[in-house]
PDB file of C-alpha atoms in Angstrom:
ATOM      1  CA  GLU A   1       5.732  25.496 -10.764  1.00  0.00           C
ATOM      2  CA  ASP A   2       7.713  24.245  -7.800  1.00  0.00           C
ATOM      3  CA  GLN A   3       5.061  21.616  -6.997  1.00  0.00           C
ATOM      4  CA  GLU A   4       5.767  19.716 -10.148  1.00  0.00           C
ATOM      5  CA  GLU A   5       9.349  18.723  -9.273  1.00  0.00           C
ATOM      6  CA  ASP A   6       7.970  15.401  -7.867  1.00  0.00           C
ATOM      7  CA  VAL A   7       6.314  14.365 -11.020  1.00  0.00           C
ATOM      8  CA  GLU A   8       7.930  14.623 -14.375  1.00  0.00           C
ATOM      9  CA  GLU A   9       5.567  12.554 -16.366  1.00  0.00           C
ATOM     10  CA  GLU A  10       2.059  13.282 -15.372  1.00  0.00           C
ATOM     11  CA  ASP A  11       0.265  12.603 -18.620  1.00  0.00           C
ATOM     12  CA  GLY A  12       0.784   8.926 -18.397  1.00  0.00           C
ATOM     13  CA  GLN A  13       3.841   8.505 -20.606  1.00  0.00           C
ATOM     14  CA  ASP A  14       5.346   5.097 -20.399  1.00  0.00           C
ATOM     15  CA  ASP A  15       7.223   5.302 -17.208  1.00  0.00           C
ATOM     16  CA  GLU A  16       6.853   1.668 -16.708  1.00  0.00           C
ATOM     17  CA  ASP A  17       8.581   0.387 -19.757  1.00  0.00           C
ATOM     18  CA  ASP A  18      11.906   0.387 -17.883  1.00  0.00           C
ATOM     19  CA  ASP A  19      10.648  -2.594 -15.899  1.00  0.00           C
ATOM     20  CA  GLU A  20       9.242  -4.584 -18.652  1.00  0.00           C
ATOM     21  CA  GLU A  21      11.566  -7.508 -18.292  1.00  0.00           C
ATOM     22  CA  GLU A  22      10.073  -8.333 -14.881  1.00  0.00           C
ATOM     23  CA  ASP A  23       6.398  -8.885 -14.758  1.00  0.00           C
ATOM     24  CA  LYS A  24       5.641  -5.905 -12.634  1.00  0.00           C
ATOM     25  CA  PRO A  25       1.971  -5.492 -12.012  1.00  0.00           C
ATOM     26  CA  ALA A  26       0.383  -2.281 -13.053  1.00  0.00           C
ATOM     27  CA  THR A  27      -0.116   0.133 -10.307  1.00  0.00           C
ATOM     28  CA  VAL A  28      -0.448   3.947  -9.716  1.00  0.00           C
ATOM     29  CA  PRO A  29       2.940   5.353 -10.177  1.00  0.00           C
ATOM     30  CA  PRO A  30       4.508   6.561  -7.010  1.00  0.00           C
ATOM     31  CA  GLU A  31       5.326  10.056  -8.200  1.00  0.00           C
ATOM     32  CA  LEU A  32       1.699  10.553  -9.362  1.00  0.00           C
ATOM     33  CA  LEU A  33       0.411   9.298  -6.094  1.00  0.00           C
ATOM     34  CA  THR A  34       2.627  11.700  -4.225  1.00  0.00           C
ATOM     35  CA  ARG A  35       1.491  14.628  -6.382  1.00  0.00           C
ATOM     36  CA  LEU A  36      -2.164  13.553  -5.923  1.00  0.00           C
ATOM     37  CA  LEU A  37      -1.708  13.317  -2.070  1.00  0.00           C
ATOM     38  CA  HIS A  38      -0.238  16.767  -1.863  1.00  0.00           C
ATOM     39  CA  GLU A  39      -2.948  18.157  -4.023  1.00  0.00           C
ATOM     40  CA  PHE A  40      -5.391  17.146  -1.260  1.00  0.00           C
ATOM     41  CA  PHE A  41      -3.279  17.781   1.877  1.00  0.00           C
ATOM     42  CA  THR A  42      -4.813  20.822   3.658  1.00  0.00           C
ATOM     43  CA  ALA A  43      -1.690  22.106   5.460  1.00  0.00           C
ATOM     44  CA  ASP A  44       1.280  23.372   3.525  1.00  0.00           C
ATOM     45  CA  GLY A  45       3.824  21.637   5.480  1.00  0.00           C
ATOM     46  CA  THR A  46       2.442  18.146   5.282  1.00  0.00           C
ATOM     47  CA  ARG A  47       4.911  15.664   3.865  1.00  0.00           C
ATOM     48  CA  ILE A  48       4.921  11.991   3.396  1.00  0.00           C
ATOM     49  CA  THR A  49       7.739   9.536   3.602  1.00  0.00           C
ATOM     50  CA  LYS A  50       8.627   7.254   0.588  1.00  0.00           C
ATOM     51  CA  ASP A  51       7.611   4.143   2.453  1.00  0.00           C
ATOM     52  CA  ALA A  52       4.344   5.626   3.378  1.00  0.00           C
ATOM     53  CA  ASN A  53       3.738   6.576  -0.235  1.00  0.00           C
ATOM     54  CA  SER A  54       4.435   3.036  -1.308  1.00  0.00           C
ATOM     55  CA  ALA A  55       2.038   1.785   1.370  1.00  0.00           C
ATOM     56  CA  VAL A  56      -0.627   4.027   0.046  1.00  0.00           C
ATOM     57  CA  ALA A  57       0.122   2.896  -3.465  1.00  0.00           C
ATOM     58  CA  LYS A  58      -0.512  -0.713  -2.178  1.00  0.00           C
ATOM     59  CA  TYR A  59      -3.771   0.325  -0.517  1.00  0.00           C
ATOM     60  CA  MET A  60      -4.997   1.856  -3.695  1.00  0.00           C
ATOM     61  CA  ASP A  61      -3.962  -1.174  -5.614  1.00  0.00           C
ATOM     62  CA  VAL A  62      -6.070  -3.290  -3.274  1.00  0.00           C
ATOM     63  CA  PHE A  63      -8.869  -0.881  -3.574  1.00  0.00           C
ATOM     64  CA  VAL A  64      -8.946  -0.950  -7.315  1.00  0.00           C
ATOM     65  CA  ARG A  65      -8.588  -4.746  -7.642  1.00  0.00           C
ATOM     66  CA  GLU A  66     -11.185  -5.300  -5.081  1.00  0.00           C
ATOM     67  CA  ALA A  67     -13.557  -2.992  -6.893  1.00  0.00           C
ATOM     68  CA  ILE A  68     -13.038  -4.840 -10.038  1.00  0.00           C
ATOM     69  CA  ALA A  69     -13.449  -8.312  -8.312  1.00  0.00           C
ATOM     70  CA  ARG A  70     -16.737  -7.249  -6.630  1.00  0.00           C
ATOM     71  CA  SER A  71     -18.050  -5.739  -9.826  1.00  0.00           C
ATOM     72  CA  ALA A  72     -17.190  -8.998 -11.734  1.00  0.00           C
ATOM     73  CA  VAL A  73     -19.208 -10.985  -9.099  1.00  0.00           C
ATOM     74  CA  GLU A  74     -22.276  -8.617  -9.906  1.00  0.00           C
ATOM     75  CA  ARG A  75     -22.410  -9.559 -13.457  1.00  0.00           C
ATOM     76  CA  ALA A  76     -21.975 -13.117 -14.369  1.00  0.00           C
ATOM     77  CA  SER A  77     -20.448 -12.523 -17.766  1.00  0.00           C
ATOM     78  CA  GLY A  78     -19.992  -9.724 -20.263  1.00  0.00           C
ATOM     79  CA  PHE A  79     -18.563  -6.332 -19.994  1.00  0.00           C
ATOM     80  CA  LEU A  80     -18.226  -4.752 -16.713  1.00  0.00           C
ATOM     81  CA  GLU A  81     -20.399  -1.692 -16.624  1.00  0.00           C
ATOM     82  CA  VAL A  82     -20.890   1.424 -14.456  1.00  0.00           C
ATOM     83  CA  GLU A  83     -23.976   0.010 -12.862  1.00  0.00           C
ATOM     84  CA  ASP A  84     -21.902  -2.937 -11.591  1.00  0.00           C
ATOM     85  CA  LEU A  85     -19.462  -0.471  -9.894  1.00  0.00           C
ATOM     86  CA  GLU A  86     -22.309   1.542  -8.553  1.00  0.00           C
ATOM     87  CA  LYS A  87     -23.853  -1.612  -6.883  1.00  0.00           C
ATOM     88  CA  VAL A  88     -20.622  -2.528  -5.104  1.00  0.00           C
ATOM     89  CA  ALA A  89     -19.398   0.970  -4.362  1.00  0.00           C
ATOM     90  CA  PRO A  90     -21.186   1.610  -0.971  1.00  0.00           C
ATOM     91  CA  GLN A  91     -19.827  -1.662   0.646  1.00  0.00           C
ATOM     92  CA  LEU A  92     -16.433  -1.257  -0.739  1.00  0.00           C
ATOM     93  CA  LEU A  93     -16.160   2.188   0.719  1.00  0.00           C
ATOM     94  CA  LEU A  94     -17.333   0.827   4.087  1.00  0.00           C
ATOM     95  CA  ASP A  95     -15.091  -2.229   3.993  1.00  0.00           C
ATOM     96  CA  LEU A  96     -11.903  -0.431   2.998  1.00  0.00           C
TER      97      LEU A  96
ATOM     98  CA  MET B   1       3.702  33.201  -7.587  1.00  0.00           C
ATOM     99  CA  ALA B   2       1.164  32.581 -10.483  1.00  0.00           C
ATOM    100  CA  ASP B   3      -0.093  29.122 -10.107  1.00  0.00           C
ATOM    101  CA  PRO B   4      -1.853  27.446 -13.053  1.00  0.00           C
ATOM    102  CA  PRO B   5      -5.594  27.347 -12.480  1.00  0.00           C
ATOM    103  CA  ASP B   6      -6.343  24.511 -10.076  1.00  0.00           C
ATOM    104  CA  GLU B   7      -8.934  22.969 -12.551  1.00  0.00           C
ATOM    105  CA  GLU B   8      -6.280  22.622 -15.183  1.00  0.00           C
ATOM    106  CA  VAL B   9      -3.957  20.902 -12.907  1.00  0.00           C
ATOM    107  CA  ARG B  10      -6.574  18.672 -11.533  1.00  0.00           C
ATOM    108  CA  GLU B  11      -7.668  17.671 -14.957  1.00  0.00           C
ATOM    109  CA  ARG B  12      -4.163  16.678 -15.927  1.00  0.00           C
ATOM    110  CA  LEU B  13      -3.739  14.701 -12.575  1.00  0.00           C
ATOM    111  CA  LYS B  14      -7.074  13.071 -13.225  1.00  0.00           C
ATOM    112  CA  ALA B  15      -5.939  12.142 -16.734  1.00  0.00           C
ATOM    113  CA  ALA B  16      -2.793  10.622 -15.500  1.00  0.00           C
ATOM    114  CA  LEU B  17      -4.742   8.644 -12.935  1.00  0.00           C
ATOM    115  CA  TRP B  18      -7.075   7.511 -15.522  1.00  0.00           C
ATOM    116  CA  PHE B  19      -4.295   6.144 -17.540  1.00  0.00           C
ATOM    117  CA  ALA B  20      -2.897   4.293 -14.566  1.00  0.00           C
ATOM    118  CA  ILE B  21      -6.290   2.823 -13.698  1.00  0.00           C
ATOM    119  CA  GLY B  22      -6.856   1.813 -17.170  1.00  0.00           C
ATOM    120  CA  ASN B  23      -3.571  -0.166 -17.097  1.00  0.00           C
ATOM    121  CA  MET B  24      -4.749  -1.963 -13.951  1.00  0.00           C
ATOM    122  CA  VAL B  25      -8.178  -2.644 -15.322  1.00  0.00           C
ATOM    123  CA  ASP B  26      -6.613  -4.099 -18.452  1.00  0.00           C
ATOM    124  CA  GLU B  27      -4.435  -6.361 -16.328  1.00  0.00           C
ATOM    125  CA  GLU B  28      -7.332  -7.659 -14.392  1.00  0.00           C
ATOM    126  CA  SER B  29      -9.376  -8.092 -17.526  1.00  0.00           C
ATOM    127  CA  LEU B  30      -6.733 -10.343 -18.939  1.00  0.00           C
ATOM    128  CA  ARG B  31      -6.667 -12.323 -15.804  1.00  0.00           C
ATOM    129  CA  ARG B  32     -10.388 -12.669 -15.486  1.00  0.00           C
ATOM    130  CA  ASN B  33     -11.020 -12.804 -19.155  1.00  0.00           C
ATOM    131  CA  ARG B  34     -13.687 -10.056 -18.605  1.00  0.00           C
ATOM    132  CA  ASN B  35     -13.698  -6.679 -20.184  1.00  0.00           C
ATOM    133  CA  ALA B  36     -14.734  -3.425 -18.787  1.00  0.00           C
ATOM    134  CA  THR B  37     -16.407  -0.547 -20.635  1.00  0.00           C
ATOM    135  CA  PRO B  38     -14.595   2.752 -20.970  1.00  0.00           C
ATOM    136  CA  GLN B  39     -17.408   4.171 -18.813  1.00  0.00           C
ATOM    137  CA  PHE B  40     -16.568   1.628 -16.132  1.00  0.00           C
ATOM    138  CA  ILE B  41     -12.906   2.793 -16.093  1.00  0.00           C
ATOM    139  CA  ALA B  42     -14.039   6.450 -16.003  1.00  0.00           C
ATOM    140  CA  ALA B  43     -16.331   5.723 -13.095  1.00  0.00           C
ATOM    141  CA  LEU B  44     -13.592   3.784 -11.237  1.00  0.00           C
ATOM    142  CA  THR B  45     -11.171   6.650 -11.780  1.00  0.00           C
ATOM    143  CA  GLU B  46     -13.634   9.057 -10.251  1.00  0.00           C
ATOM    144  CA  MET B  47     -14.094   6.626  -7.291  1.00  0.00           C
ATOM    145  CA  VAL B  48     -10.360   6.373  -6.784  1.00  0.00           C
ATOM    146  CA  TRP B  49      -9.905  10.070  -7.075  1.00  0.00           C
ATOM    147  CA  ALA B  50     -12.342  10.622  -4.306  1.00  0.00           C
ATOM    148  CA  GLN B  51     -10.798   7.840  -2.230  1.00  0.00           C
ATOM    149  CA  ILE B  52      -7.428   9.311  -2.561  1.00  0.00           C
ATOM    150  CA  GLU B  53      -8.766  12.567  -1.362  1.00  0.00           C
ATOM    151  CA  ASN B  54     -10.210  10.935   1.774  1.00  0.00           C
ATOM    152  CA  VAL B  55      -7.111   9.015   2.352  1.00  0.00           C
ATOM    153  CA  ALA B  56      -4.920  12.159   2.069  1.00  0.00           C
ATOM    154  CA  VAL B  57      -7.105  14.048   4.550  1.00  0.00           C
ATOM    155  CA  ASP B  58      -7.222  11.078   6.870  1.00  0.00           C
ATOM    156  CA  LEU B  59      -3.441  10.586   6.693  1.00  0.00           C
ATOM    157  CA  GLU B  60      -2.806  14.154   7.460  1.00  0.00           C
ATOM    158  CA  SER B  61      -5.183  14.113  10.404  1.00  0.00           C
ATOM    159  CA  PHE B  62      -3.494  10.995  11.836  1.00  0.00           C
ATOM    160  CA  SER B  63      -0.091  12.468  11.568  1.00  0.00           C
ATOM    161  CA  GLN B  64      -1.062  15.846  13.054  1.00  0.00           C
ATOM    162  CA  HIS B  65      -2.745  13.878  15.877  1.00  0.00           C
ATOM    163  CA  ALA B  66       0.568  12.198  16.535  1.00  0.00           C
ATOM    164  CA  GLY B  67       2.251  15.723  16.577  1.00  0.00           C
ATOM    165  CA  ARG B  68       3.985  15.234  13.186  1.00  0.00           C
ATOM    166  CA  THR B  69       3.849  17.041   9.908  1.00  0.00           C
ATOM    167  CA  THR B  70       5.129  13.960   7.990  1.00  0.00           C
ATOM    168  CA  VAL B  71       2.936  11.197   7.125  1.00  0.00           C
ATOM    169  CA  THR B  72       4.526   7.715   8.095  1.00  0.00           C
ATOM    170  CA  THR B  73       3.693   4.220   7.439  1.00  0.00           C
ATOM    171  CA  ASP B  74       2.156   4.025  10.953  1.00  0.00           C
ATOM    172  CA  ASP B  75      -0.532   6.470   9.705  1.00  0.00           C
ATOM    173  CA  VAL B  76      -1.109   4.342   6.571  1.00  0.00           C
ATOM    174  CA  LEU B  77      -1.599   1.232   8.815  1.00  0.00           C
ATOM    175  CA  LEU B  78      -4.126   3.210  10.775  1.00  0.00           C
ATOM    176  CA  LEU B  79      -6.068   3.829   7.629  1.00  0.00           C
ATOM    177  CA  ALA B  80      -6.468   0.029   7.245  1.00  0.00           C
ATOM    178  CA  ARG B  81      -7.662  -0.538  10.733  1.00  0.00           C
ATOM    179  CA  ARG B  82     -11.142  -1.580   9.919  1.00  0.00           C
ATOM    180  CA  ASN B  83     -10.232  -4.459   7.696  1.00  0.00           C
ATOM    181  CA  SER B  84      -7.831  -6.990   9.124  1.00  0.00           C
ATOM    182  CA  ASP B  85      -7.120  -8.529   5.656  1.00  0.00           C
ATOM    183  CA  LEU B  86      -6.221  -5.076   4.340  1.00  0.00           C
ATOM    184  CA  HIS B  87      -4.252  -4.372   7.351  1.00  0.00           C
ATOM    185  CA  ALA B  88      -2.237  -7.493   7.014  1.00  0.00           C
ATOM    186  CA  ILE B  89      -1.456  -6.753   3.333  1.00  0.00           C
ATOM    187  CA  ILE B  90      -0.251  -3.269   4.086  1.00  0.00           C
ATOM    188  CA  LYS B  91       1.742  -4.427   7.154  1.00  0.00           C
ATOM    189  CA  ASP B  92       3.394  -6.992   4.996  1.00  0.00           C
ATOM    190  CA  CYS B  93       4.330  -4.342   2.328  1.00  0.00           C
ATOM    191  CA  VAL B  94       5.678  -2.087   5.085  1.00  0.00           C
ATOM    192  CA  ASP B  95       7.623  -4.869   6.875  1.00  0.00           C
ATOM    193  CA  ARG B  96       9.256  -5.933   3.509  1.00  0.00           C
ATOM    194  CA  GLN B  97      10.252  -2.361   2.874  1.00  0.00           C
ATOM    195  CA  LYS B  98      11.867  -2.166   6.265  1.00  0.00           C
ATOM    196  CA  ALA B  99      13.646  -5.293   5.741  1.00  0.00           C
ATOM    197  CA  THR B 100      15.049  -4.144   2.447  1.00  0.00           C
ATOM    198  CA  LYS B 101      16.313  -1.002   4.027  1.00  0.00           C
ATOM    199  CA  ALA B 102      17.791  -2.836   6.930  1.00  0.00           C
ATOM    200  CA  LYS B 103      20.032  -4.650   4.546  1.00  0.00           C
ATOM    201  CA  GLY B 104      21.975  -1.423   4.345  1.00  0.00           C
ATOM    202  CA  LYS B 105      21.306  -0.363   0.810  1.00  0.00           C
ATOM    203  CA  ALA B 106      18.280   1.534  -0.499  1.00  0.00           C
ATOM    204  CA  LYS B 107      16.796  -0.480  -3.349  1.00  0.00           C
ATOM    205  CA  ARG B 108      16.216   2.475  -5.543  1.00  0.00           C
TER     206      ARG B 108
END
């Protein structure tokens, strides 16, 4: 279970309550992101710096918000649905 | 070393990601006064999961290409090379982190 030392709260417990006094925008928790990246690295020795991890978090943040924004354009009003996301996905993946 | 089955680990990671994405969607929903169906959030989570995989593999390739085993911010910037707006956002993030560090103390 060595690999789990980076992430102590994987199941979405309220890690972010500590920062509730500031209006911190929701994001993928750094520890979770590190854990995910390591899951997909193909070489055992691959590491990532803390700053790089934060930068990737920023990238994913933009990705998610852009996906939502583009989906919202697809449908003038009402709930965002899977088909809205499906319509914007190809261009999103090309653009980002 | 007995590792837990990969499937199990991935399911838990995906669940944690789903929670995080859900929070982000909620935030945007409030801002835009638009709701999203749970299926939307699930589909978005799948998409993010796949994208993180692509990102991870790309970052690893970039760092290996540079003769390193550790992914750095340079590699992340390379990831954003196709989109100048995105690149600017990431660069700004990286520069601010460097500035914070340069002040002598690590923020966290």
